[in-house]
Coordinates of C-alpha atoms in Angstrom, one line a residue:
M30 CA -4.0 7.2 30.6
G31 CA -2.1 4.0 31.7
F32 CA 0.6 2.2 30.0
T33 CA -1.4 -0.5 28.8
Q34 CA -4.8 0.4 29.7
P35 CA -6.4 2.7 27.8
Q36 CA -8.0 6.1 29.5
F37 CA -12.7 6.2 28.5
P38 CA -14.8 9.3 30.1
A39 CA -15.4 9.4 33.2
V40 CA -19.2 8.8 31.9
D41 CA -20.9 5.3 32.2
P42 CA -21.4 3.7 29.2
D43 CA -24.5 2.7 29.7
E44 CA -26.0 6.4 30.0
F45 CA -23.7 7.5 27.4
V46 CA -25.4 5.4 25.2
Q47 CA -28.7 6.8 25.9
M48 CA -27.9 10.9 26.0
P49 CA -28.7 12.7 22.3
L50 CA -26.3 12.6 20.5
M51 CA -25.0 15.9 20.4
E52 CA -25.0 15.3 24.5
R53 CA -22.5 12.8 23.9
M54 CA -20.2 14.8 20.9
R55 CA -19.8 17.7 24.1
I56 CA -18.5 14.6 26.7
N57 CA -16.2 13.2 23.6
A58 CA -14.8 16.9 22.3
T59 CA -13.7 17.9 25.9
D60 CA -12.2 15.1 27.1
W61 CA -10.4 14.7 23.7
A62 CA -9.4 18.3 24.3
E63 CA -7.6 16.6 27.7
N64 CA -7.0 13.5 26.7
G65 CA -6.7 12.9 23.2
F66 CA -7.9 9.0 22.1
G67 CA -6.7 7.9 25.4
S68 CA -4.6 4.9 24.1
P69 CA -2.4 3.6 25.7
Y70 CA 1.3 4.4 25.7
V71 CA 2.4 0.8 24.5
L72 CA 0.6 1.1 21.1
H73 CA 3.2 4.5 20.9
V74 CA 5.8 2.4 21.8
I75 CA 4.9 -0.1 19.7
Y76 CA 4.9 2.2 16.7
L77 CA 7.8 3.4 17.8
M78 CA 9.9 0.6 17.5
K79 CA 8.0 -0.4 13.8
I80 CA 9.8 3.2 12.6
V81 CA 12.8 2.5 14.6
V82 CA 13.4 -1.8 13.7
L83 CA 11.2 -2.3 10.9
Y84 CA 11.7 0.6 8.7
S85 CA 14.5 2.3 9.1
I86 CA 17.3 -0.7 11.2
V87 CA 15.7 -3.0 8.8
G88 CA 15.2 -0.7 5.6
V89 CA 18.6 0.8 5.7
S90 CA 20.3 -2.9 6.0
I91 CA 19.1 -3.8 2.9
A92 CA 19.9 -0.9 1.2
N93 CA 23.3 -1.4 2.3
A94 CA 24.3 -5.3 2.5
T95 CA 22.3 -5.1 -1.6
S96 CA 25.0 -2.1 -2.3
G97 CA 28.3 -2.9 -0.9
L98 CA 28.0 -0.3 2.4
P99 CA 28.7 -1.6 6.1
A100 CA 26.4 -1.9 8.3
F101 CA 23.7 0.4 9.5
W102 CA 25.7 1.5 12.4
H103 CA 28.1 2.8 10.4
V104 CA 26.5 5.7 9.6
A105 CA 29.1 8.8 8.8
E106 CA 29.5 5.7 5.5
W107 CA 26.1 6.0 3.8
W108 CA 24.3 8.5 4.9
N109 CA 24.8 10.5 2.0
E110 CA 25.2 7.8 -0.6
P111 CA 22.8 8.6 -3.3
I112 CA 21.7 4.9 -3.4
V113 CA 20.8 4.4 -0.2
Y114 CA 18.0 7.6 -0.9
Q115 CA 17.2 5.5 -3.1
K116 CA 16.3 2.7 -2.1
A117 CA 14.9 4.1 1.0
I118 CA 12.1 5.8 -1.5
V119 CA 11.8 2.0 -3.1
W120 CA 11.9 0.7 0.7
T121 CA 8.8 3.6 1.9
V122 CA 6.9 2.5 -1.4
L123 CA 6.6 -1.0 -0.3
L124 CA 5.5 -0.6 2.9
E125 CA 2.9 2.0 2.3
S126 CA 1.7 -0.5 -0.5
L127 CA 1.7 -3.5 2.8
N128 CA -0.3 -0.7 4.5
L129 CA 2.2 -1.4 7.2
A130 CA 3.1 1.8 7.4
G131 CA 0.8 4.7 7.0
S132 CA -2.8 4.1 7.6
W133 CA -1.4 1.0 10.1
G134 CA -3.0 -0.3 13.4
P135 CA -5.0 0.9 16.0
L136 CA -4.1 4.6 16.3
A137 CA -5.5 3.8 12.3
G138 CA -8.4 1.8 13.5
K139 CA -7.5 -1.3 13.0
L140 CA -7.6 -3.4 15.2
K141 CA -8.3 -7.2 13.9
P142 CA -6.1 -7.4 12.2
M143 CA -3.9 -4.4 12.4
T144 CA -2.7 -4.4 8.5
G145 CA -5.7 -3.5 5.8
G146 CA -4.0 -3.4 2.4
I147 CA -2.1 -6.4 1.0
L148 CA -5.1 -8.4 3.0
F149 CA -7.8 -6.3 0.9
W150 CA -6.4 -5.8 -2.2
A151 CA -4.7 -9.0 -2.9
K152 CA -8.4 -10.8 -2.9
V153 CA -10.2 -11.0 -5.4
N154 CA -14.0 -9.2 -5.3
T155 CA -13.1 -6.8 -2.3
I156 CA -14.1 -2.9 -3.7
R157 CA -12.2 -1.2 -5.9
M158 CA -12.6 2.5 -6.5
R159 CA -11.6 3.6 -10.3
P160 CA -10.3 7.5 -10.0
W161 CA -11.7 8.1 -13.8
K162 CA -14.9 6.7 -15.2
W163 CA -13.7 7.8 -18.9
V164 CA -10.5 5.8 -18.3
P165 CA -10.8 2.5 -20.4
G166 CA -10.4 -1.0 -18.9
T167 CA -11.6 0.1 -15.8
N168 CA -15.3 -0.9 -15.5
G169 CA -16.7 -2.3 -12.5
D170 CA -16.1 -1.5 -8.1
R171 CA -14.5 -5.5 -7.7
R172 CA -11.3 -6.6 -8.2
T173 CA -10.7 -9.1 -10.3
R174 CA -7.5 -11.9 -10.6
F175 CA -6.2 -9.2 -12.8
D176 CA -5.5 -6.2 -10.2
V177 CA -4.6 -8.8 -7.5
T178 CA -1.8 -10.1 -9.7
I179 CA -0.9 -6.2 -10.7
Y180 CA -0.7 -5.5 -7.3
V181 CA 1.3 -8.8 -6.6
A182 CA 3.4 -7.7 -9.6
F183 CA 3.8 -4.4 -8.1
L184 CA 5.0 -5.3 -4.9
A185 CA 7.3 -7.8 -6.9
S186 CA 8.8 -5.2 -9.2
L187 CA 9.5 -2.6 -6.3
V188 CA 11.4 -5.8 -3.9
V189 CA 13.9 -6.7 -7.4
A190 CA 14.6 -3.1 -7.6
L191 CA 15.7 -2.9 -3.9
V192 CA 17.7 -6.1 -3.7
A193 CA 20.0 -5.9 -7.0
P194 CA 23.3 -4.3 -6.9
G195 CA 24.1 -0.5 -8.0
V196 CA 25.2 0.7 -11.3
A197 CA 27.7 3.2 -12.3
S198 CA 26.9 5.8 -14.0
D199 CA 28.9 8.5 -15.6
G200 CA 27.0 11.4 -14.0
L201 CA 27.7 9.4 -11.0
S202 CA 31.2 9.2 -11.7
A203 CA 31.9 12.6 -12.8
A204 CA 30.2 14.3 -9.7
L205 CA 31.4 11.8 -6.7
P206 CA 35.2 10.2 -8.7
D207 CA 35.4 7.5 -5.2
N208 CA 31.6 6.3 -5.4
T209 CA 31.1 2.9 -5.5
S210 CA 27.8 2.2 -4.8
G211 CA 26.4 3.0 -7.4
L212 CA 22.3 4.3 -8.4
I213 CA 19.5 1.4 -8.7
N214 CA 19.5 0.6 -12.5
P215 CA 16.8 3.1 -14.0
P216 CA 15.6 0.6 -16.1
L217 CA 14.8 -1.6 -13.1
L218 CA 12.4 1.4 -12.3
I219 CA 10.4 1.0 -15.5
A220 CA 8.4 -2.0 -13.8
P221 CA 7.0 -0.3 -10.2
I222 CA 6.3 3.1 -12.3
T223 CA 4.3 1.4 -15.0
L224 CA 2.3 -0.6 -12.5
L225 CA 1.8 1.8 -10.0
I226 CA 0.7 4.2 -12.7
L227 CA -1.8 0.6 -13.6
N228 CA -3.2 -0.3 -10.2
G229 CA -3.8 3.5 -9.6
L230 CA -6.1 3.6 -12.7
R231 CA -7.9 0.2 -11.5
D232 CA -8.1 1.5 -8.0
K233 CA -6.9 5.1 -6.8
V234 CA -7.3 3.6 -3.2
I235 CA -4.0 1.3 -4.0
F236 CA -2.3 4.8 -5.7
L237 CA -2.8 6.6 -2.6
G238 CA -1.9 3.9 -0.5
A239 CA 1.3 3.6 -2.0
R240 CA 1.8 7.3 -1.5
G241 CA 2.1 7.9 -5.6
E242 CA 1.4 11.2 -5.5
Q243 CA 4.9 12.1 -3.6
Y244 CA 6.8 8.4 -4.6
L245 CA 6.2 8.1 -7.9
P246 CA 7.8 11.8 -9.4
A247 CA 10.9 10.7 -6.9
L248 CA 10.8 7.4 -9.4
I249 CA 10.4 9.1 -12.3
I250 CA 13.6 11.8 -11.5
F251 CA 15.6 7.7 -10.7
T252 CA 15.2 6.7 -14.0
I253 CA 15.5 9.8 -16.5
F254 CA 17.8 12.2 -15.1
P255 CA 21.5 12.3 -14.8
F256 CA 22.7 12.5 -11.5
V257 CA 22.9 16.5 -11.1
N258 CA 19.9 17.4 -12.6
M259 CA 18.3 13.9 -10.7
I260 CA 19.4 15.5 -6.9
I261 CA 18.1 19.2 -8.3
A262 CA 14.8 17.7 -9.2
L263 CA 14.6 15.5 -6.0
K264 CA 15.4 18.9 -4.3
L265 CA 12.5 20.4 -5.9
L266 CA 10.4 17.6 -5.3
I267 CA 10.4 18.2 -1.6
V268 CA 10.3 22.1 -1.3
T269 CA 7.2 21.7 -3.9
V270 CA 5.8 19.1 -1.2
W271 CA 6.5 21.5 1.5
I272 CA 5.7 24.6 0.2
C273 CA 2.4 23.8 -1.1
A274 CA 1.2 21.8 2.2
G275 CA 2.4 25.1 4.0
F276 CA 0.3 27.3 1.6
S277 CA -2.5 25.2 1.7
K278 CA -3.0 26.1 5.9
F279 CA -3.4 29.0 5.4
G280 CA -7.9 29.7 5.6
K281 CA -10.0 29.1 8.3
H282 CA -9.2 25.2 8.6
F283 CA -5.9 24.7 9.8
S284 CA -6.0 26.3 13.4
N285 CA -8.9 23.7 14.5
V286 CA -5.9 20.4 13.3
V287 CA -3.6 22.1 15.9
S288 CA -5.9 21.9 19.1
P289 CA -6.9 18.2 18.6
M290 CA -3.6 17.2 17.7
V291 CA -1.7 18.2 20.4
S292 CA -4.4 17.2 22.7
N293 CA -3.8 13.9 21.2
S294 CA -0.1 13.8 21.3
P295 CA 1.3 12.0 24.5
S296 CA 4.2 13.7 24.1
M297 CA 2.3 16.8 26.0
P298 CA 1.5 14.8 29.4
F299 CA 0.4 18.0 30.8
K300 CA -2.6 18.7 31.0
A301 CA -3.1 22.3 32.0
I302 CA -0.9 22.8 28.5
K303 CA -3.6 21.3 26.3
R304 CA -6.5 23.4 28.0
K305 CA -3.9 26.4 26.5
F306 CA -4.7 25.3 22.8
Y307 CA -8.4 25.6 23.5
R308 CA -10.2 29.6 24.2
D309 CA -12.3 28.9 27.5
F310 CA -11.8 24.9 28.5
P311 CA -14.9 23.8 28.5
R312 CA -16.5 25.7 27.9
D313 CA -15.6 27.4 24.6
L314 CA -13.6 24.5 22.5
R315 CA -12.5 26.4 19.2
P316 CA -8.9 27.4 18.8
S317 CA -7.0 29.6 21.3
W318 CA -4.7 32.5 20.4
V319 CA -2.1 29.4 21.5
A320 CA -3.3 27.1 18.7
H321 CA -3.3 29.6 16.1
V322 CA 0.5 30.9 17.1
M323 CA 1.2 27.4 16.7
A324 CA -0.7 27.3 13.5
H325 CA 0.9 29.8 11.2
V326 CA 4.0 31.4 13.5
G327 CA 5.3 28.1 14.4
G328 CA 3.7 25.9 11.0
T329 CA 2.6 27.2 7.9
I330 CA 5.0 30.3 7.7
P331 CA 8.4 28.4 8.1
E332 CA 6.5 25.5 6.1
I333 CA 6.8 28.3 3.2
V334 CA 9.9 30.2 4.3
V335 CA 12.8 27.6 5.7
P336 CA 12.2 25.0 2.2
L337 CA 12.9 28.3 -0.1
I338 CA 16.1 28.8 2.2
L339 CA 17.2 25.6 2.2
F340 CA 16.4 25.6 -2.2
F341 CA 18.5 29.0 -2.4
S342 CA 21.0 29.1 0.0
T343 CA 24.6 28.8 -0.4
N344 CA 25.9 29.4 3.1
I345 CA 26.4 25.6 4.2
Y346 CA 25.4 27.1 7.9
V347 CA 22.2 28.8 7.1
T348 CA 21.9 25.5 5.0
I349 CA 22.9 23.2 8.6
A350 CA 20.8 25.1 10.6
A351 CA 17.3 25.4 8.4
A352 CA 17.6 21.6 7.2
L353 CA 17.6 20.7 11.3
F354 CA 14.5 22.8 11.4
M355 CA 12.7 20.8 8.9
V356 CA 14.2 18.3 11.4
V357 CA 12.4 18.9 14.2
F358 CA 9.1 19.8 12.2
H359 CA 8.5 16.4 11.3
V360 CA 9.7 15.0 14.7
F361 CA 7.3 17.2 15.8
I362 CA 4.6 15.5 14.1
I363 CA 5.6 11.9 14.8
S364 CA 5.4 13.2 18.9
T365 CA 1.7 13.8 18.2
F366 CA 0.7 10.3 16.4
P367 CA -1.6 11.9 14.5
L368 CA -4.7 9.2 13.6
A369 CA -3.5 8.8 10.0
V370 CA 0.1 8.1 11.1
P371 CA 1.9 9.0 8.9
L372 CA 5.7 8.5 10.6
E373 CA 7.5 6.2 8.1
W374 CA 7.0 9.1 5.6
N375 CA 7.7 11.9 8.0
V376 CA 11.0 10.0 9.3
L377 CA 12.0 9.5 5.3
F378 CA 11.1 13.3 5.0
A379 CA 13.5 14.6 8.2
Y380 CA 16.0 12.0 6.2
A381 CA 15.5 13.8 2.9
A382 CA 16.0 17.4 4.8
I383 CA 20.0 16.0 5.7
F384 CA 21.0 14.1 2.7
L385 CA 19.8 16.2 -0.1
F386 CA 20.2 19.7 1.1
I387 CA 23.7 19.0 3.4
G388 CA 24.6 15.6 1.2
F389 CA 24.4 17.8 -1.7
P390 CA 24.5 21.5 -0.9
N391 CA 24.3 24.5 -3.2
S392 CA 27.6 25.6 -3.1
E393 CA 28.8 21.9 -4.1
G394 CA 27.4 22.2 -7.3
F395 CA 23.8 21.3 -6.6
A396 CA 22.2 24.6 -6.6
P397 CA 18.8 25.0 -9.0
W398 CA 20.6 27.2 -11.4
D399 CA 22.6 24.3 -11.9
M400 CA 20.4 22.4 -14.1
S401 CA 21.0 21.8 -17.3
P402 CA 19.6 23.1 -19.2
A403 CA 18.4 25.1 -17.1
W404 CA 14.8 25.7 -18.3
L405 CA 14.7 22.1 -17.6
G406 CA 13.9 22.8 -13.7
L407 CA 10.8 25.2 -15.2
V408 CA 9.4 22.5 -16.9
V409 CA 9.8 19.8 -13.9
L410 CA 8.2 22.5 -11.6
A411 CA 5.4 22.8 -14.0
A412 CA 4.7 19.4 -13.9
L413 CA 4.8 18.8 -9.9
L414 CA 2.1 22.0 -10.1
F415 CA -0.3 20.7 -11.5
F416 CA -2.3 18.5 -9.6
P417 CA -1.7 21.1 -6.3
V418 CA -3.0 24.1 -8.5
L419 CA -6.1 22.0 -9.6
G420 CA -6.7 20.5 -7.1
N421 CA -7.2 23.5 -5.0
L422 CA -8.7 25.3 -7.5
R423 CA -11.2 22.2 -8.3
P424 CA -11.4 19.8 -5.0
D425 CA -13.5 17.7 -6.6
K426 CA -11.4 17.0 -9.0
V427 CA -8.4 16.0 -7.5
S428 CA -7.8 13.9 -3.8
F429 CA -6.4 16.0 -0.7
L430 CA -3.6 13.9 -1.4
P431 CA -2.0 15.2 -4.8
S432 CA -3.6 18.7 -3.7
M433 CA -0.7 18.4 -1.2
R434 CA -3.3 19.6 1.0
Q435 CA -1.6 17.0 4.3
Y436 CA -2.5 18.4 7.8
A437 CA -4.5 21.2 6.4
G438 CA -8.0 20.4 8.1
N439 CA -9.1 21.2 4.2
W440 CA -10.8 17.6 4.1
A441 CA -13.4 15.9 2.0
S442 CA -15.4 14.2 5.3
A443 CA -18.0 12.2 5.8
V444 CA -20.4 10.7 8.9
W445 CA -22.3 8.1 8.9
S446 CA -25.9 7.1 10.5
F447 CA -27.4 3.7 10.7
A448 CA -30.8 2.6 12.4
P449 CA -30.7 0.8 15.1
G450 CA -29.4 -3.1 13.9
T451 CA -28.5 -2.0 10.6
E452 CA -24.8 -1.0 11.2
D453 CA -24.1 -4.9 11.0
K454 CA -25.1 -5.2 7.3
L455 CA -21.7 -3.3 6.4
N456 CA -20.3 -7.2 7.6
R457 CA -22.3 -8.0 4.3
V458 CA -19.4 -6.7 1.9
T459 CA -16.4 -9.1 1.1
K460 CA -13.5 -7.6 2.9
S461 CA -10.6 -8.9 5.2
A462 CA -12.1 -6.7 8.3
K463 CA -15.1 -7.0 10.7
N464 CA -16.7 -3.3 11.2
Q465 CA -14.6 -1.7 14.4
I466 CA -17.3 -2.0 17.3
D467 CA -17.4 -5.8 16.4
Q468 CA -13.7 -5.4 16.6
F469 CA -13.3 -3.7 19.3
I470 CA -16.0 -6.3 20.9
E471 CA -14.0 -9.3 19.9
A472 CA -10.7 -7.7 21.4
G473 CA -12.6 -7.9 24.7
M474 CA -14.8 -4.5 25.4
P475 CA -18.4 -5.2 26.6
K476 CA -20.1 -3.5 24.1
N477 CA -21.4 -0.3 25.5
L478 CA -18.0 0.4 27.0
A479 CA -17.1 -0.5 23.2
E480 CA -19.3 1.7 21.5
L481 CA -18.0 4.6 24.1
H482 CA -14.6 4.2 22.9
L483 CA -15.3 4.0 19.0
Q484 CA -17.6 7.4 19.4
R485 CA -14.5 8.9 20.7
T486 CA -13.7 9.3 16.8
I487 CA -16.8 11.0 15.8
G488 CA -16.2 13.1 18.9
W489 CA -12.5 14.4 17.5
R490 CA -13.8 15.2 14.1
T491 CA -16.6 17.7 15.7
L492 CA -12.9 19.4 16.7
H493 CA -12.8 20.0 12.8
S494 CA -14.6 23.2 10.7
Q495 CA -16.4 20.2 8.5
A496 CA -17.9 18.4 11.0
R497 CA -20.1 21.5 12.1
G498 CA -21.7 20.8 8.8
L499 CA -22.0 17.6 8.9
F500 CA -23.9 17.3 12.6
S501 CA -26.0 20.1 11.4
L502 CA -27.0 18.3 8.2
L503 CA -27.3 14.6 10.0
L504 CA -29.6 17.2 12.4
A505 CA -32.0 19.0 10.5
R506 CA -32.2 16.3 7.9
V507 CA -32.8 12.8 10.1
P508 CA -35.2 13.4 12.7
D509 CA -34.2 10.3 14.7
I510 CA -30.7 10.4 14.8
D511 CA -30.5 10.4 18.1
S512 CA -31.0 7.4 18.3
R513 CA -29.1 5.7 15.1
D514 CA -25.3 4.4 14.8
V515 CA -23.5 6.9 13.4
R516 CA -19.4 6.8 12.4
E517 CA -16.8 8.4 11.1
A518 CA -16.4 7.4 7.7
E519 CA -12.5 7.8 7.7
F520 CA -12.7 4.8 10.2
L521 CA -15.3 3.0 8.4
C522 CA -13.5 3.3 5.4
N523 CA -10.4 1.3 6.8
S524 CA -12.3 -1.4 7.7
V525 CA -14.0 -1.8 4.3
L526 CA -11.1 -0.6 1.9
G527 CA -8.5 -1.7 4.2
F528 CA -7.3 1.7 3.4
N529 CA -7.9 5.8 4.2
F530 CA -5.6 8.5 4.9
G531 CA -8.3 11.5 5.8
D532 CA -9.7 11.4 2.0
G533 CA -13.0 11.8 1.7
H534 CA -13.3 10.9 -2.1
M535 CA -12.6 7.4 -1.3
H536 CA -16.2 7.2 0.4
N537 CA -17.9 9.1 -1.9
E538 CA -21.0 8.3 -3.7
D539 CA -19.4 5.6 -6.2
F540 CA -18.0 4.0 -2.7
V541 CA -21.6 3.8 -1.2
H542 CA -23.1 2.1 -4.1
A543 CA -20.8 -0.2 -4.1
V544 CA -21.0 -1.0 -0.5
Q545 CA -24.7 -0.9 -1.1
D546 CA -24.4 -4.0 -3.7
E547 CA -24.1 -6.3 -1.2
A548 CA -24.9 -4.8 1.7
Q549 CA -28.6 -4.2 0.7
F550 CA -29.7 -1.3 3.0
E551 CA -33.6 -0.5 2.9
P552 CA -34.5 3.5 2.4
G553 CA -33.1 5.5 5.2
E554 CA -31.4 2.3 7.0
C555 CA -27.9 4.4 6.3
I556 CA -27.5 7.8 5.7
I557 CA -24.5 9.8 5.1
A558 CA -23.8 13.6 5.4
W559 CA -20.8 14.0 2.7
V560 CA -18.7 17.5 2.1
E561 CA -16.3 18.4 -0.6
S562 CA -13.1 20.0 0.6
E563 CA -13.1 24.4 0.5
A564 CA -12.2 26.0 -3.5
I565 CA -9.2 28.0 -2.3
G566 CA -11.1 31.9 -1.6
S567 CA -14.6 30.0 -1.8
G568 CA -15.4 30.8 1.3
V569 CA -18.2 27.2 1.4
Q570 CA -18.3 23.7 1.1
H571 CA -20.2 21.6 -0.6
Y572 CA -22.1 18.9 1.0
K573 CA -24.5 15.9 -0.3
L574 CA -26.7 13.8 2.1
I575 CA -26.6 10.4 0.6
D576 CA -28.9 7.1 1.1
A577 CA -27.1 4.1 0.5
A578 CA -30.4 2.5 -0.9
L579 CA -31.7 5.9 -3.3
G580 CA -28.3 7.5 -3.2
V581 CA -27.5 11.5 -3.4
I582 CA -30.6 13.3 -1.8
E583 CA -30.0 16.7 -1.3
T584 CA -27.0 18.6 -2.1
G585 CA -25.7 22.2 -0.6
T586 CA -23.2 24.4 1.3
W587 CA -22.6 25.5 4.1
R588 CA -20.5 29.1 4.7
V589 CA -17.1 27.6 6.4
A590 CA -16.9 31.1 9.1
D591 CA -20.3 29.6 10.3
A592 CA -18.6 26.4 10.6
V593 CA -15.5 27.6 12.5
N594 CA -17.1 30.2 14.3
E595 CA -19.5 27.4 16.4
Q596 CA -19.0 25.0 19.1
P597 CA -18.1 21.5 18.0
W598 CA -21.7 19.9 19.8
L599 CA -23.5 22.8 17.8
P600 CA -25.2 24.3 21.5
N601 CA -26.6 27.1 19.2
G602 CA -28.2 24.2 16.9
P603 CA -27.4 23.4 13.0
I604 CA -25.5 26.0 11.1
P605 CA -27.7 27.3 8.3
L606 CA -27.4 25.5 5.0
T607 CA -28.2 26.4 1.9
V608 CA -29.8 23.7 -0.4
E609 CA -29.0 23.4 -4.0
W610 CA -30.9 20.2 -4.7
A611 CA -33.2 17.8 -2.8
R612 CA -34.9 15.1 -4.2
A613 CA -38.5 14.5 -3.8
A614 CA -39.8 13.3 -0.7
T615 CA -36.4 13.2 0.8
A616 CA -38.2 13.8 4.7
A617 CA -39.8 10.5 4.1
S618 CA -36.9 8.5 3.0
V619 CA -35.2 9.6 6.3
S620 CA -37.7 9.6 8.8

């Protein structure tokens, strides 16, 4: 790939669009294994500049200037100031809530415009996704003036907390008598906490876009705990996130994440090395032993063991080594530029490893056993584990983000298929971006080249375990699949909701119903294969086949083992599907 020009698969775009679907997937999966998304390096430079300048320099400058601290380049004088860490959290939530952080830009499928978030969430009549239908006052799936008002109020409340000067506290003065910058005034955090919850009850997309599952507990901890308990609770929070994420990677899915993630990394320019992550490139694109070792020896096990060392270590040298390991861990993730591009999140966690464990080591009175009263730590832990435990037992009830399954490969996912000429009906939906194919064409790509480029996203999806089941469902149930326009749901969702982070719950049948209200597809025109995450230890994933006009028309399961053992392009045909329920005359509805 070049610095300013993308690299495309070595195939004629006009011939490519005429090929059978799975032959196109074979070409795309094979090309991805060597070239990833083929993005020009200038995009990676833009992302790096964004996290260095906008996120880091501007963020630290605001925190320091409003807290009586020196300029950002005087790192030694602010890196372990508690108010800087607090304001780093608030700044991150603000950027995430504007969609200037995660799931931003071309690598997340946003081209024109590059930002979703505020352009959608501050606009009346765009789609909102309530998490629980039983909650009073949340009826409907369109944004009202009330929704826009509480969203803007939430942003304003974050700005107020960010720019307000710190205040002294007895706990802080006792622990750090020389501190002069103080802490964020706890009452100023009540409004952001309340408004984030209220926004989330009305629209889970805003809550997840703000990464509320991780930052809301931090805001609550800032508000209710005295200083020493606050630091210990924050340690418990980040350790819980790390360990739960590591635990979620046990199973058959995660190795299938590592291979395509490394393939997409601009820091890994050598194709010969990328090929080593596959069993027998290009004939067998299942993960190799190299991918398995990197996944579990380099990832899963250290992500559990090292945080435990950090949490309990009283030896400063061991603590420093463990903290630096976690910094390298997050820097590696940044270097791969995963498609949801959660770069700011990884920068924050790298900084948190240093701030919390080196800045406030266990040996100086900030150990778990220094929590007062001692039983309070167990209460905090139970609260932090509630959604991860529930989400792994009942993934249909909890998003994979509160379940702490980030990067695990065990996701709810979907693939959409449109009868020829019908995808354009999506542009009838009230939103702030055109369909992605239209964005590429408006950027100057010829139509078939734009089609080739957009289909790389479903080629990427085929390298993950759940796609083998999704494509099996389409092949088995949609006779004209080769002539249809097939789209990766995560990217499609981005153009309709303004955000997606790999969470299939954002584009489930409720989302399909909301889209259908304006798109008005006829039966058979828009068919979606959708699958839920695997419940821990179940060995199966539950799928739904959805007709946008008719609703769910089939449910069933497939075995995860069958999915991970097959090639991305399904050369042996669809994997076995076990039907649990099917609507009468389903075949007629999709033919």
